[in-house]
Amino acid sequence: MKTTNKILALFIGAAATLSSCSLEETPYGFYSEDNFYKSEADAEAAVNYAYGCMTFLEYSRSVFFLGDMPSEVLTTKSDASKDNQDLNNWKVADFPTNGTLENFFKYSYIGINRANAIIKKVPGCDFDQSVKDQYLGEAYFLRAYNYFFLVRNFGLVPMQYSVVETLEQTASPKAENLDEIYNLILEDCRKASDLMGNYGSPRLGRVDKVAAQALAAKAYLYVASAKEHGVKLYRDMKRDVTQMYDSAAWYANKVVNEQNVYHFDPNLLDIYDVEKPNGPEHIFIMAMDRTGTSEGEYSKISKMFIPYIDGATIYLRQGESESFIPSHDGWGEYQTTSTFYNSFEEGDLRKDWLICDKVYNSAGEVSAKYPDNFQYPFSRKYIDPQFSGDKTSTRPFLIRYSDVALIYAEAVGPTVEGYRVVNYIRNRAGLGDLQPGLSINDFREAVYKERSYEMSYEGDRMYDIRRFNRVGEIEEAKGMSEDDVTFYPIPQAEINLNGSLR
């Protein structure tokens, strides 16, 4: 993947200027083995640097632009950028110069290269082996994580197995097939799981053994489901569907039943309490804090979900209590569709408590409501009552315990354990148990539906739709060809710069 000199520097300079975990990027020049990785602090800085790609504005917002926006869950405002309008309206195939996709693609590979630098250099460092194992495990996890997102969005992508140190190494060819990509993803997950331990409690912005097991479960389930449903390229994979479901269940079981750090949070509101980022559900959560000095260190994600209401502080009711918390209003970029809002079961607290159709004043009186005073009911999963201007600590939820529990249920099918975890999630949301005695296909269909509500606004919905081969059912995608809806095209800018992609 050839790039301009400046972007190449970002891509290959992962180890050259890692004196801190600062998100300010001014790395120029090629990778040097002589000026870094001299101490444990150097290695930890490199690990923080690898995580840092995810907090870049262009990457963090793509979690929602790619994972929710093109689905039935969200739409966007009429004056959104053309790039985001095209994603929302499924016009990317006609305009392969989409800036949102270009940035996501670019930063994913920067993250991969930074992980590869750690994988190459840390084994030769002179400090405690257990610490080296943890850092290596995190690097393998991050490489797998980035490739998992790339393959689900773009299909066959270039493979970078080692750190890029020369210009010639940037022109990597595409993988020959999906098996090659998933071989790397799953092997990296296994290595990460073997190398890392558990922190003993969730740790903001970092991962442990459980996260690696969770990612393996997600990847195995994706392959099983996508092949079973005949998704392009997945249907040709040399992997057995039953074995893939069994492997997904095996890894998910380790998360759900064989560790004691993460578990269900019994309180829906606590899951999304910005002051509880290390809550029991948060296996992997992005690290952002309102005290940061630049966006990426702090977050404006809340502004994207909340509509513009009156330009002043608004108040949101805490469940059915008489307690109210403050928030700013927003820009209205991620807008709940009426179709999705109206599809919840009656009494579902994920709608009643976590989607706002009214706001209040400081006295607890309704000051504005949908549809009279604002355009759409909005998600309040990203609210920071301690906001400072536009600066918040709202963070994307990258892997959550309930997500893995539903993966477990889908993989094991209508067993006692499968029903147990689905019913817990439904009961927590104020709903009754799932209908008993379902066939395996009907049960998995019910889990697919349950995931749409439980994982809404968390960047997950489009990937469920993709693996069930149902992109063509989205209103804006109806009538499009399989080639156009299965994967996004690799950005034209990358094709122009990398001759092996043509």
Short mmCIF file of C-alpha atoms in Angstrom, two decimals:
data_model
loop_
_atom_site.label_atom_id
_atom_site.label_comp_id
_atom_site.label_asym_id
_atom_site.label_seq_id
_atom_site.Cartn_x
_atom_site.Cartn_y
_atom_site.Cartn_z
CA MET A 1 0.00 0.00 0.00
CA LYS A 2 1.97 3.01 -1.25
CA THR A 3 1.22 6.35 0.29
CA THR A 4 2.47 9.90 0.16
CA ASN A 5 5.60 10.58 2.17
CA LYS A 6 3.68 12.10 5.07
CA ILE A 7 1.18 9.27 5.33
CA LEU A 8 3.95 6.74 4.81
CA ALA A 9 5.68 8.30 7.78
CA LEU A 10 2.58 7.81 9.87
CA PHE A 11 2.35 4.25 8.62
CA ILE A 12 5.95 3.17 9.12
CA GLY A 13 7.09 5.57 11.82
CA ALA A 14 5.32 3.73 14.62
CA ALA A 15 8.48 3.10 16.56
CA ALA A 16 10.49 6.16 15.67
CA THR A 17 8.97 8.80 17.93
CA LEU A 18 7.25 6.98 20.76
CA SER A 19 8.58 8.95 23.69
CA SER A 20 5.06 9.22 25.14
CA CYS A 21 1.52 8.11 24.46
CA SER A 22 0.56 11.52 23.10
CA LEU A 23 -2.01 11.55 20.34
CA GLU A 24 -0.28 14.50 18.69
CA GLU A 25 1.29 13.03 15.55
CA THR A 26 4.41 14.49 13.93
CA PRO A 27 6.42 11.35 13.14
CA TYR A 28 8.64 11.70 10.07
CA GLY A 29 11.27 9.32 8.69
CA PHE A 30 11.60 5.58 8.50
CA TYR A 31 11.52 3.03 11.26
CA SER A 32 14.83 2.74 13.12
CA GLU A 33 15.88 -0.21 15.26
CA ASP A 34 18.56 1.84 16.99
CA ASN A 35 16.61 4.56 18.76
CA PHE A 36 13.79 2.80 20.53
CA TYR A 37 12.70 -0.23 22.62
CA LYS A 38 15.48 0.32 25.13
CA SER A 39 13.26 -0.11 28.19
CA GLU A 40 9.92 -1.35 29.46
CA ALA A 41 8.68 2.25 29.33
CA ASP A 42 9.56 2.42 25.63
CA ALA A 43 7.60 -0.76 24.95
CA GLU A 44 4.59 0.45 26.89
CA ALA A 45 4.68 3.72 24.96
CA ALA A 46 4.65 1.69 21.75
CA VAL A 47 1.60 -0.24 22.95
CA ASN A 48 -0.22 2.98 23.83
CA TYR A 49 0.74 4.32 20.40
CA ALA A 50 -0.84 1.28 18.74
CA TYR A 51 -4.07 1.82 20.66
CA GLY A 52 -3.90 5.52 19.79
CA CYS A 53 -4.96 4.96 16.17
CA MET A 54 -8.43 4.07 17.38
CA THR A 55 -9.00 7.40 19.08
CA PHE A 56 -8.29 9.48 16.00
CA LEU A 57 -11.40 11.40 15.03
CA GLU A 58 -11.51 9.83 11.56
CA TYR A 59 -11.41 6.33 13.03
CA SER A 60 -13.54 6.63 16.16
CA ARG A 61 -16.48 8.14 14.32
CA SER A 62 -16.27 5.47 11.64
CA VAL A 63 -17.31 2.97 14.34
CA PHE A 64 -20.81 4.41 13.91
CA PHE A 65 -20.63 5.56 10.30
CA LEU A 66 -19.80 2.01 9.18
CA GLY A 67 -21.40 -0.04 11.95
CA ASP A 68 -24.80 1.66 12.33
CA MET A 69 -25.41 4.43 9.80
CA PRO A 70 -26.03 2.25 6.72
CA SER A 71 -28.52 0.08 8.66
CA GLU A 72 -32.16 0.58 9.59
CA VAL A 73 -31.11 1.87 13.03
CA LEU A 74 -29.74 5.28 12.02
CA THR A 75 -29.99 7.89 9.32
CA THR A 76 -28.25 11.24 9.08
CA LYS A 77 -29.16 14.89 8.70
CA SER A 78 -29.92 16.44 5.35
CA ASP A 79 -26.87 18.72 5.43
CA ALA A 80 -24.37 16.00 6.44
CA SER A 81 -21.23 15.72 4.34
CA LYS A 82 -21.50 14.01 0.97
CA ASP A 83 -19.28 11.17 2.20
CA ASN A 84 -21.64 10.38 5.05
CA GLN A 85 -24.74 10.88 2.94
CA ASP A 86 -23.35 8.37 0.45
CA LEU A 87 -22.74 5.81 3.21
CA ASN A 88 -26.23 6.36 4.55
CA ASN A 89 -27.82 6.04 1.11
CA TRP A 90 -25.70 3.15 -0.17
CA LYS A 91 -24.09 5.16 -2.97
CA VAL A 92 -20.48 4.29 -2.11
CA ALA A 93 -20.18 1.88 -5.03
CA ASP A 94 -20.82 4.80 -7.38
CA PHE A 95 -18.27 7.06 -5.64
CA PRO A 96 -15.23 5.00 -4.48
CA THR A 97 -13.50 8.16 -3.25
CA ASN A 98 -15.45 8.24 0.00
CA GLY A 99 -13.36 10.08 2.58
CA THR A 100 -14.84 8.25 5.58
CA LEU A 101 -13.85 4.89 4.10
CA GLU A 102 -10.43 6.17 3.07
CA ASN A 103 -9.66 7.35 6.59
CA PHE A 104 -10.92 4.15 8.19
CA PHE A 105 -8.84 2.06 5.79
CA LYS A 106 -5.74 4.20 6.34
CA TYR A 107 -5.86 4.28 10.13
CA SER A 108 -6.58 0.55 10.33
CA TYR A 109 -3.32 -0.12 8.52
CA ILE A 110 -1.43 2.39 10.63
CA GLY A 111 -2.69 0.44 13.65
CA ILE A 112 -1.62 -2.86 12.08
CA ASN A 113 1.85 -1.51 11.38
CA ARG A 114 2.26 -0.22 14.92
CA ALA A 115 1.23 -3.64 16.23
CA ASN A 116 3.70 -5.32 13.87
CA ALA A 117 6.50 -3.12 15.21
CA ILE A 118 5.76 -4.34 18.75
CA ILE A 119 5.61 -7.97 17.60
CA LYS A 120 9.03 -7.62 15.96
CA LYS A 121 10.91 -5.69 18.64
CA VAL A 122 9.52 -6.59 22.08
CA PRO A 123 10.82 -10.19 22.14
CA GLY A 124 14.38 -8.84 22.05
CA CYS A 125 13.85 -6.35 24.87
CA ASP A 126 15.50 -6.84 28.24
CA PHE A 127 12.78 -6.71 30.88
CA ASP A 128 10.44 -9.10 32.68
CA GLN A 129 9.05 -11.84 30.42
CA SER A 130 5.53 -11.63 31.83
CA VAL A 131 5.39 -7.94 30.93
CA LYS A 132 6.71 -8.68 27.44
CA ASP A 133 4.05 -11.37 27.04
CA GLN A 134 1.31 -8.90 27.97
CA TYR A 135 2.53 -6.30 25.47
CA LEU A 136 2.92 -8.90 22.73
CA GLY A 137 -0.55 -10.24 23.45
CA GLU A 138 -2.02 -6.78 23.15
CA ALA A 139 -0.21 -6.28 19.83
CA TYR A 140 -1.53 -9.57 18.43
CA PHE A 141 -5.01 -8.59 19.61
CA LEU A 142 -4.82 -5.18 17.92
CA ARG A 143 -3.59 -6.66 14.64
CA ALA A 144 -6.44 -9.17 14.69
CA TYR A 145 -8.97 -6.50 15.68
CA ASN A 146 -8.01 -4.21 12.82
CA TYR A 147 -8.04 -7.00 10.26
CA PHE A 148 -11.43 -8.20 11.51
CA PHE A 149 -12.90 -4.78 10.83
CA LEU A 150 -11.17 -4.50 7.46
CA VAL A 151 -12.32 -7.90 6.19
CA ARG A 152 -15.93 -7.36 7.24
CA ASN A 153 -16.07 -4.05 5.41
CA PHE A 154 -13.81 -4.57 2.39
CA GLY A 155 -13.46 -8.33 1.92
CA LEU A 156 -10.08 -9.18 0.41
CA VAL A 157 -7.55 -6.64 1.66
CA PRO A 158 -3.72 -6.31 1.58
CA MET A 159 -1.87 -8.46 4.09
CA GLN A 160 0.89 -6.91 6.20
CA TYR A 161 2.54 -9.67 8.23
CA SER A 162 5.48 -7.61 9.42
CA VAL A 163 6.39 -4.00 10.14
CA VAL A 164 6.84 -1.81 7.07
CA GLU A 165 10.39 -0.49 7.00
CA THR A 166 10.93 0.37 3.33
CA LEU A 167 8.88 1.97 0.59
CA GLU A 168 8.77 -1.27 -1.38
CA GLN A 169 7.04 -3.06 1.49
CA THR A 170 4.01 -0.79 1.27
CA ALA A 171 2.75 -2.38 -1.98
CA SER A 172 1.32 -5.54 -0.45
CA PRO A 173 -1.10 -7.59 -2.58
CA LYS A 174 -4.57 -8.58 -1.49
CA ALA A 175 -5.13 -11.82 0.39
CA GLU A 176 -5.79 -14.72 -1.95
CA ASN A 177 -9.02 -15.60 -0.15
CA LEU A 178 -10.86 -15.00 3.12
CA ASP A 179 -9.27 -18.08 4.65
CA GLU A 180 -5.90 -16.33 4.56
CA ILE A 181 -7.24 -13.32 6.44
CA TYR A 182 -9.16 -15.31 9.04
CA ASN A 183 -6.19 -17.63 9.55
CA LEU A 184 -4.24 -14.58 10.67
CA ILE A 185 -7.08 -13.16 12.77
CA LEU A 186 -7.78 -16.41 14.61
CA GLU A 187 -4.12 -17.32 15.10
CA ASP A 188 -3.47 -13.83 16.51
CA CYS A 189 -6.42 -14.25 18.88
CA ARG A 190 -5.02 -17.57 20.09
CA LYS A 191 -1.56 -16.08 20.61
CA ALA A 192 -3.04 -13.09 22.42
CA SER A 193 -5.11 -15.34 24.68
CA ASP A 194 -2.09 -17.52 25.50
CA LEU A 195 0.22 -14.58 26.19
CA MET A 196 -2.00 -12.28 28.21
CA GLY A 197 -3.39 -12.71 31.69
CA ASN A 198 -6.39 -11.02 33.28
CA TYR A 199 -5.97 -7.61 34.87
CA GLY A 200 -8.26 -8.62 37.72
CA SER A 201 -10.65 -5.79 36.85
CA PRO A 202 -11.57 -3.98 33.62
CA ARG A 203 -8.92 -1.49 32.50
CA LEU A 204 -9.88 1.57 30.48
CA GLY A 205 -8.67 1.42 26.88
CA ARG A 206 -6.59 -1.77 27.25
CA VAL A 207 -7.31 -5.47 26.71
CA ASP A 208 -6.54 -8.74 28.47
CA LYS A 209 -6.97 -12.48 27.88
CA VAL A 210 -10.78 -12.24 28.02
CA ALA A 211 -10.85 -9.65 25.23
CA ALA A 212 -8.80 -11.96 23.00
CA GLN A 213 -11.21 -14.83 23.70
CA ALA A 214 -14.16 -12.53 23.00
CA LEU A 215 -12.69 -11.41 19.69
CA ALA A 216 -12.07 -15.03 18.68
CA ALA A 217 -15.71 -15.83 19.48
CA LYS A 218 -16.89 -12.90 17.36
CA ALA A 219 -14.69 -13.95 14.43
CA TYR A 220 -15.70 -17.62 14.54
CA LEU A 221 -19.38 -16.72 14.73
CA TYR A 222 -19.04 -14.30 11.82
CA VAL A 223 -17.49 -16.98 9.60
CA ALA A 224 -20.06 -19.60 10.62
CA SER A 225 -23.02 -17.33 10.08
CA ALA A 226 -21.78 -15.71 6.87
CA LYS A 227 -20.96 -19.08 5.27
CA GLU A 228 -24.25 -20.59 6.40
CA HIS A 229 -26.14 -17.69 4.83
CA GLY A 230 -24.19 -17.80 1.57
CA VAL A 231 -22.42 -14.46 1.81
CA LYS A 232 -20.11 -13.82 -1.13
CA LEU A 233 -16.54 -15.11 -0.58
CA TYR A 234 -17.54 -16.60 2.78
CA ARG A 235 -19.47 -19.35 1.02
CA ASP A 236 -16.19 -20.43 -0.62
CA MET A 237 -14.19 -20.66 2.60
CA LYS A 238 -12.58 -23.98 3.47
CA ARG A 239 -14.16 -24.07 6.89
CA ASP A 240 -16.99 -26.20 8.22
CA VAL A 241 -20.00 -24.23 9.47
CA THR A 242 -20.71 -26.57 12.39
CA GLN A 243 -17.11 -26.47 13.53
CA MET A 244 -17.10 -22.69 13.32
CA TYR A 245 -20.22 -22.47 15.52
CA ASP A 246 -18.61 -24.93 17.95
CA SER A 247 -15.43 -22.84 18.08
CA ALA A 248 -17.45 -19.66 18.64
CA ALA A 249 -19.28 -21.39 21.48
CA TRP A 250 -16.00 -22.66 22.97
CA TYR A 251 -14.41 -19.21 23.12
CA ALA A 252 -17.60 -17.46 24.17
CA ASN A 253 -18.06 -19.98 26.98
CA LYS A 254 -14.66 -19.00 28.34
CA VAL A 255 -15.88 -15.42 28.56
CA VAL A 256 -19.38 -16.15 29.84
CA ASN A 257 -18.68 -18.99 32.28
CA GLU A 258 -14.95 -19.46 32.93
CA GLN A 259 -13.68 -16.12 34.26
CA ASN A 260 -14.73 -13.87 37.14
CA VAL A 261 -13.70 -10.38 36.02
CA TYR A 262 -16.52 -9.52 33.62
CA HIS A 263 -20.21 -10.24 34.00
CA PHE A 264 -23.68 -8.87 33.34
CA ASP A 265 -24.37 -5.49 34.86
CA PRO A 266 -27.87 -5.78 36.34
CA ASN A 267 -28.57 -2.07 35.82
CA LEU A 268 -29.02 -0.77 32.26
CA LEU A 269 -28.20 2.80 33.18
CA ASP A 270 -24.99 1.81 34.94
CA ILE A 271 -23.66 0.17 31.76
CA TYR A 272 -23.71 3.58 30.07
CA ASP A 273 -22.69 5.68 33.07
CA VAL A 274 -19.69 7.66 31.82
CA GLU A 275 -18.20 7.64 35.31
CA LYS A 276 -18.11 3.82 35.31
CA PRO A 277 -15.92 2.99 32.31
CA ASN A 278 -14.44 0.03 34.18
CA GLY A 279 -17.83 -1.51 34.82
CA PRO A 280 -18.27 -5.30 34.61
CA GLU A 281 -19.63 -5.25 31.03
CA HIS A 282 -16.72 -3.35 29.48
CA ILE A 283 -14.31 -5.91 28.07
CA PHE A 284 -12.87 -3.32 25.68
CA ILE A 285 -13.83 0.34 25.72
CA MET A 286 -12.14 3.22 23.92
CA ALA A 287 -10.03 5.50 26.11
CA MET A 288 -11.19 9.12 25.98
CA ASP A 289 -11.46 11.69 28.77
CA ARG A 290 -12.80 15.23 28.96
CA THR A 291 -9.52 16.43 30.48
CA GLY A 292 -7.69 15.84 27.19
CA THR A 293 -6.33 18.74 25.20
CA SER A 294 -7.33 17.67 21.68
CA GLU A 295 -10.24 15.74 20.18
CA GLY A 296 -9.34 12.09 20.29
CA GLU A 297 -8.02 12.55 23.80
CA TYR A 298 -11.49 13.84 24.67
CA SER A 299 -14.72 12.92 22.88
CA LYS A 300 -17.53 14.72 21.07
CA ILE A 301 -19.47 11.54 20.30
CA SER A 302 -22.41 12.71 22.39
CA LYS A 303 -22.80 15.73 20.10
CA MET A 304 -23.25 13.37 17.16
CA PHE A 305 -26.24 11.56 18.70
CA ILE A 306 -28.10 14.45 20.33
CA PRO A 307 -30.23 16.82 18.19
CA TYR A 308 -29.99 20.56 18.36
CA ILE A 309 -32.75 21.56 20.76
CA ASP A 310 -32.27 25.06 22.12
CA GLY A 311 -28.54 25.61 22.41
CA ALA A 312 -28.65 25.33 26.18
CA THR A 313 -28.19 22.67 28.86
CA ILE A 314 -30.84 19.96 28.73
CA TYR A 315 -31.74 17.43 31.43
CA LEU A 316 -32.49 13.73 31.03
CA ARG A 317 -34.54 11.60 33.35
CA GLN A 318 -32.79 8.65 35.00
CA GLY A 319 -35.08 5.73 34.22
CA GLU A 320 -38.35 5.98 36.15
CA SER A 321 -36.79 7.93 39.01
CA GLU A 322 -37.18 11.60 39.78
CA SER A 323 -33.48 12.11 39.23
CA PHE A 324 -32.29 14.16 36.25
CA ILE A 325 -28.81 14.60 34.76
CA PRO A 326 -27.56 17.47 32.58
CA SER A 327 -26.24 17.31 29.04
CA HIS A 328 -25.46 19.66 26.19
CA ASP A 329 -27.53 19.46 23.03
CA GLY A 330 -25.93 18.38 19.76
CA TRP A 331 -25.44 18.38 16.01
CA GLY A 332 -27.93 15.68 14.98
CA GLU A 333 -25.54 13.60 12.86
CA TYR A 334 -26.65 10.13 14.07
CA GLN A 335 -30.44 10.14 13.91
CA THR A 336 -32.65 7.28 15.11
CA THR A 337 -35.06 6.18 12.37
CA SER A 338 -38.75 6.06 13.20
CA THR A 339 -38.89 2.51 11.82
CA PHE A 340 -36.37 1.27 14.36
CA TYR A 341 -37.81 3.32 17.23
CA ASN A 342 -41.28 1.91 16.63
CA SER A 343 -40.09 -1.70 16.36
CA PHE A 344 -39.33 -2.22 20.07
CA GLU A 345 -41.63 -4.40 22.15
CA GLU A 346 -43.94 -2.57 24.52
CA GLY A 347 -42.18 -1.97 27.84
CA ASP A 348 -38.63 -2.50 26.56
CA LEU A 349 -36.46 -0.39 28.85
CA ARG A 350 -33.79 -0.16 26.14
CA LYS A 351 -36.29 2.11 24.42
CA ASP A 352 -37.99 3.71 27.42
CA TRP A 353 -34.78 4.48 29.36
CA LEU A 354 -32.04 4.62 26.73
CA ILE A 355 -33.76 6.49 23.89
CA CYS A 356 -35.03 9.97 24.73
CA ASP A 357 -38.24 11.36 23.28
CA LYS A 358 -38.33 14.28 25.71
CA VAL A 359 -35.93 16.47 27.66
CA TYR A 360 -36.39 18.44 30.85
CA ASN A 361 -35.32 21.66 32.54
CA SER A 362 -33.39 21.83 35.82
CA ALA A 363 -36.68 21.65 37.76
CA GLY A 364 -37.58 18.32 36.15
CA GLU A 365 -40.27 19.77 33.89
CA VAL A 366 -40.59 18.71 30.25
CA SER A 367 -39.03 21.44 28.14
CA ALA A 368 -39.04 19.82 24.69
CA LYS A 369 -40.24 16.59 23.15
CA TYR A 370 -40.29 14.56 19.96
CA PRO A 371 -41.77 15.20 17.42
CA ASP A 372 -42.93 18.70 18.36
CA ASN A 373 -39.61 20.30 19.31
CA PHE A 374 -36.89 18.05 17.93
CA GLN A 375 -36.68 15.83 14.88
CA TYR A 376 -35.94 12.36 16.21
CA PRO A 377 -35.74 10.40 19.49
CA PHE A 378 -32.06 10.10 20.38
CA SER A 379 -29.83 7.53 22.06
CA ARG A 380 -28.53 8.49 25.47
CA LYS A 381 -25.87 5.78 25.63
CA TYR A 382 -23.31 8.55 25.22
CA ILE A 383 -24.06 11.21 27.85
CA ASP A 384 -21.58 13.00 30.09
CA PRO A 385 -23.20 15.07 32.87
CA GLN A 386 -19.78 16.56 33.66
CA PHE A 387 -19.21 17.83 30.11
CA SER A 388 -16.94 20.82 29.67
CA GLY A 389 -18.18 22.73 26.64
CA ASP A 390 -17.92 20.24 23.79
CA LYS A 391 -15.47 18.04 25.70
CA THR A 392 -16.80 14.80 27.15
CA SER A 393 -15.61 11.41 28.35
CA THR A 394 -18.15 9.49 26.25
CA ARG A 395 -16.49 6.41 24.75
CA PRO A 396 -17.41 3.82 22.12
CA PHE A 397 -18.11 0.38 23.60
CA LEU A 398 -15.90 -1.91 21.51
CA ILE A 399 -16.52 -5.31 23.14
CA ARG A 400 -19.20 -5.72 25.77
CA TYR A 401 -20.02 -8.76 27.91
CA SER A 402 -23.64 -8.87 26.75
CA ASP A 403 -22.43 -8.97 23.14
CA VAL A 404 -20.37 -12.09 23.88
CA ALA A 405 -23.24 -13.65 25.84
CA LEU A 406 -25.49 -13.29 22.79
CA ILE A 407 -22.71 -14.74 20.60
CA TYR A 408 -22.64 -17.70 22.99
CA ALA A 409 -26.40 -18.12 22.76
CA GLU A 410 -26.43 -17.95 18.98
CA ALA A 411 -23.59 -20.46 18.73
CA VAL A 412 -24.99 -23.07 21.16
CA GLY A 413 -28.56 -22.66 19.95
CA PRO A 414 -31.78 -23.37 21.92
CA THR A 415 -30.08 -25.12 24.82
CA VAL A 416 -30.63 -24.41 28.50
CA GLU A 417 -27.55 -22.17 28.47
CA GLY A 418 -28.59 -20.43 25.26
CA TYR A 419 -32.00 -19.56 26.67
CA ARG A 420 -30.50 -18.56 30.02
CA VAL A 421 -28.35 -15.74 28.68
CA VAL A 422 -30.95 -14.44 26.22
CA ASN A 423 -33.62 -14.43 28.91
CA TYR A 424 -31.35 -12.58 31.33
CA ILE A 425 -30.83 -9.83 28.79
CA ARG A 426 -34.54 -9.66 28.00
CA ASN A 427 -35.54 -9.68 31.68
CA ARG A 428 -33.05 -6.90 32.44
CA ALA A 429 -34.76 -4.88 29.72
CA GLY A 430 -38.15 -5.44 31.38
CA LEU A 431 -39.33 -8.12 28.94
CA GLY A 432 -40.52 -11.67 29.42
CA ASP A 433 -38.66 -14.82 28.49
CA LEU A 434 -38.07 -15.83 24.89
CA GLN A 435 -40.60 -18.31 23.52
CA PRO A 436 -39.49 -21.81 24.59
CA GLY A 437 -39.08 -24.78 22.28
CA LEU A 438 -37.77 -22.88 19.25
CA SER A 439 -35.95 -24.70 16.46
CA ILE A 440 -32.28 -23.85 16.06
CA ASN A 441 -33.01 -21.63 13.04
CA ASP A 442 -35.85 -19.81 14.81
CA PHE A 443 -33.75 -19.42 17.95
CA ARG A 444 -30.86 -17.89 16.02
CA GLU A 445 -33.32 -15.61 14.28
CA ALA A 446 -34.60 -14.50 17.68
CA VAL A 447 -31.05 -13.81 18.87
CA TYR A 448 -30.38 -11.81 15.69
CA LYS A 449 -33.41 -9.69 16.50
CA GLU A 450 -32.46 -9.36 20.16
CA ARG A 451 -29.01 -8.13 19.18
CA SER A 452 -30.53 -5.31 17.15
CA TYR A 453 -31.97 -3.81 20.34
CA GLU A 454 -29.26 -4.75 22.85
CA MET A 455 -26.36 -3.62 20.66
CA SER A 456 -28.03 -0.63 19.02
CA TYR A 457 -25.88 2.50 18.63
CA GLU A 458 -22.73 0.53 19.49
CA GLY A 459 -21.40 0.10 15.94
CA ASP A 460 -22.51 -3.51 15.61
CA ARG A 461 -25.76 -3.70 13.67
CA MET A 462 -24.41 -3.58 10.09
CA TYR A 463 -22.09 -6.51 10.74
CA ASP A 464 -25.01 -8.67 11.87
CA ILE A 465 -26.89 -7.67 8.73
CA ARG A 466 -23.86 -8.47 6.58
CA ARG A 467 -23.27 -11.94 8.03
CA PHE A 468 -26.96 -12.83 7.69
CA ASN A 469 -26.73 -11.73 4.04
CA ARG A 470 -29.55 -9.21 4.43
CA VAL A 471 -28.01 -5.98 3.21
CA GLY A 472 -30.39 -6.16 0.24
CA GLU A 473 -33.32 -5.77 2.64
CA ILE A 474 -32.21 -2.27 3.67
CA GLU A 475 -34.47 0.19 1.90
CA GLU A 476 -31.65 2.21 0.33
CA ALA A 477 -29.86 -0.94 -0.87
CA LYS A 478 -32.82 -2.68 -2.49
CA GLY A 479 -32.19 -3.64 -6.10
CA MET A 480 -28.42 -3.37 -5.81
CA SER A 481 -26.18 -6.21 -6.99
CA GLU A 482 -24.48 -8.67 -4.66
CA ASP A 483 -21.12 -7.22 -5.68
CA ASP A 484 -22.18 -3.72 -4.59
CA VAL A 485 -23.72 -4.59 -1.22
CA THR A 486 -21.49 -7.34 0.17
CA PHE A 487 -18.36 -5.24 0.65
CA TYR A 488 -17.32 -1.64 0.24
CA PRO A 489 -14.85 -1.01 -2.58
CA ILE A 490 -11.25 -0.50 -1.53
CA PRO A 491 -10.78 3.29 -1.64
CA GLN A 492 -9.63 4.54 -5.03
CA ALA A 493 -6.80 6.50 -3.42
CA GLU A 494 -5.28 3.23 -2.18
CA ILE A 495 -5.69 1.57 -5.58
CA ASN A 496 -3.99 4.51 -7.27
CA LEU A 497 -1.02 4.23 -4.92
CA ASN A 498 -0.70 0.46 -4.75
CA GLY A 499 -0.37 -1.19 -8.14
CA SER A 500 -0.95 -4.66 -6.70
CA LEU A 501 -4.56 -3.69 -5.91
CA ARG A 502 -5.52 -2.93 -9.51
#
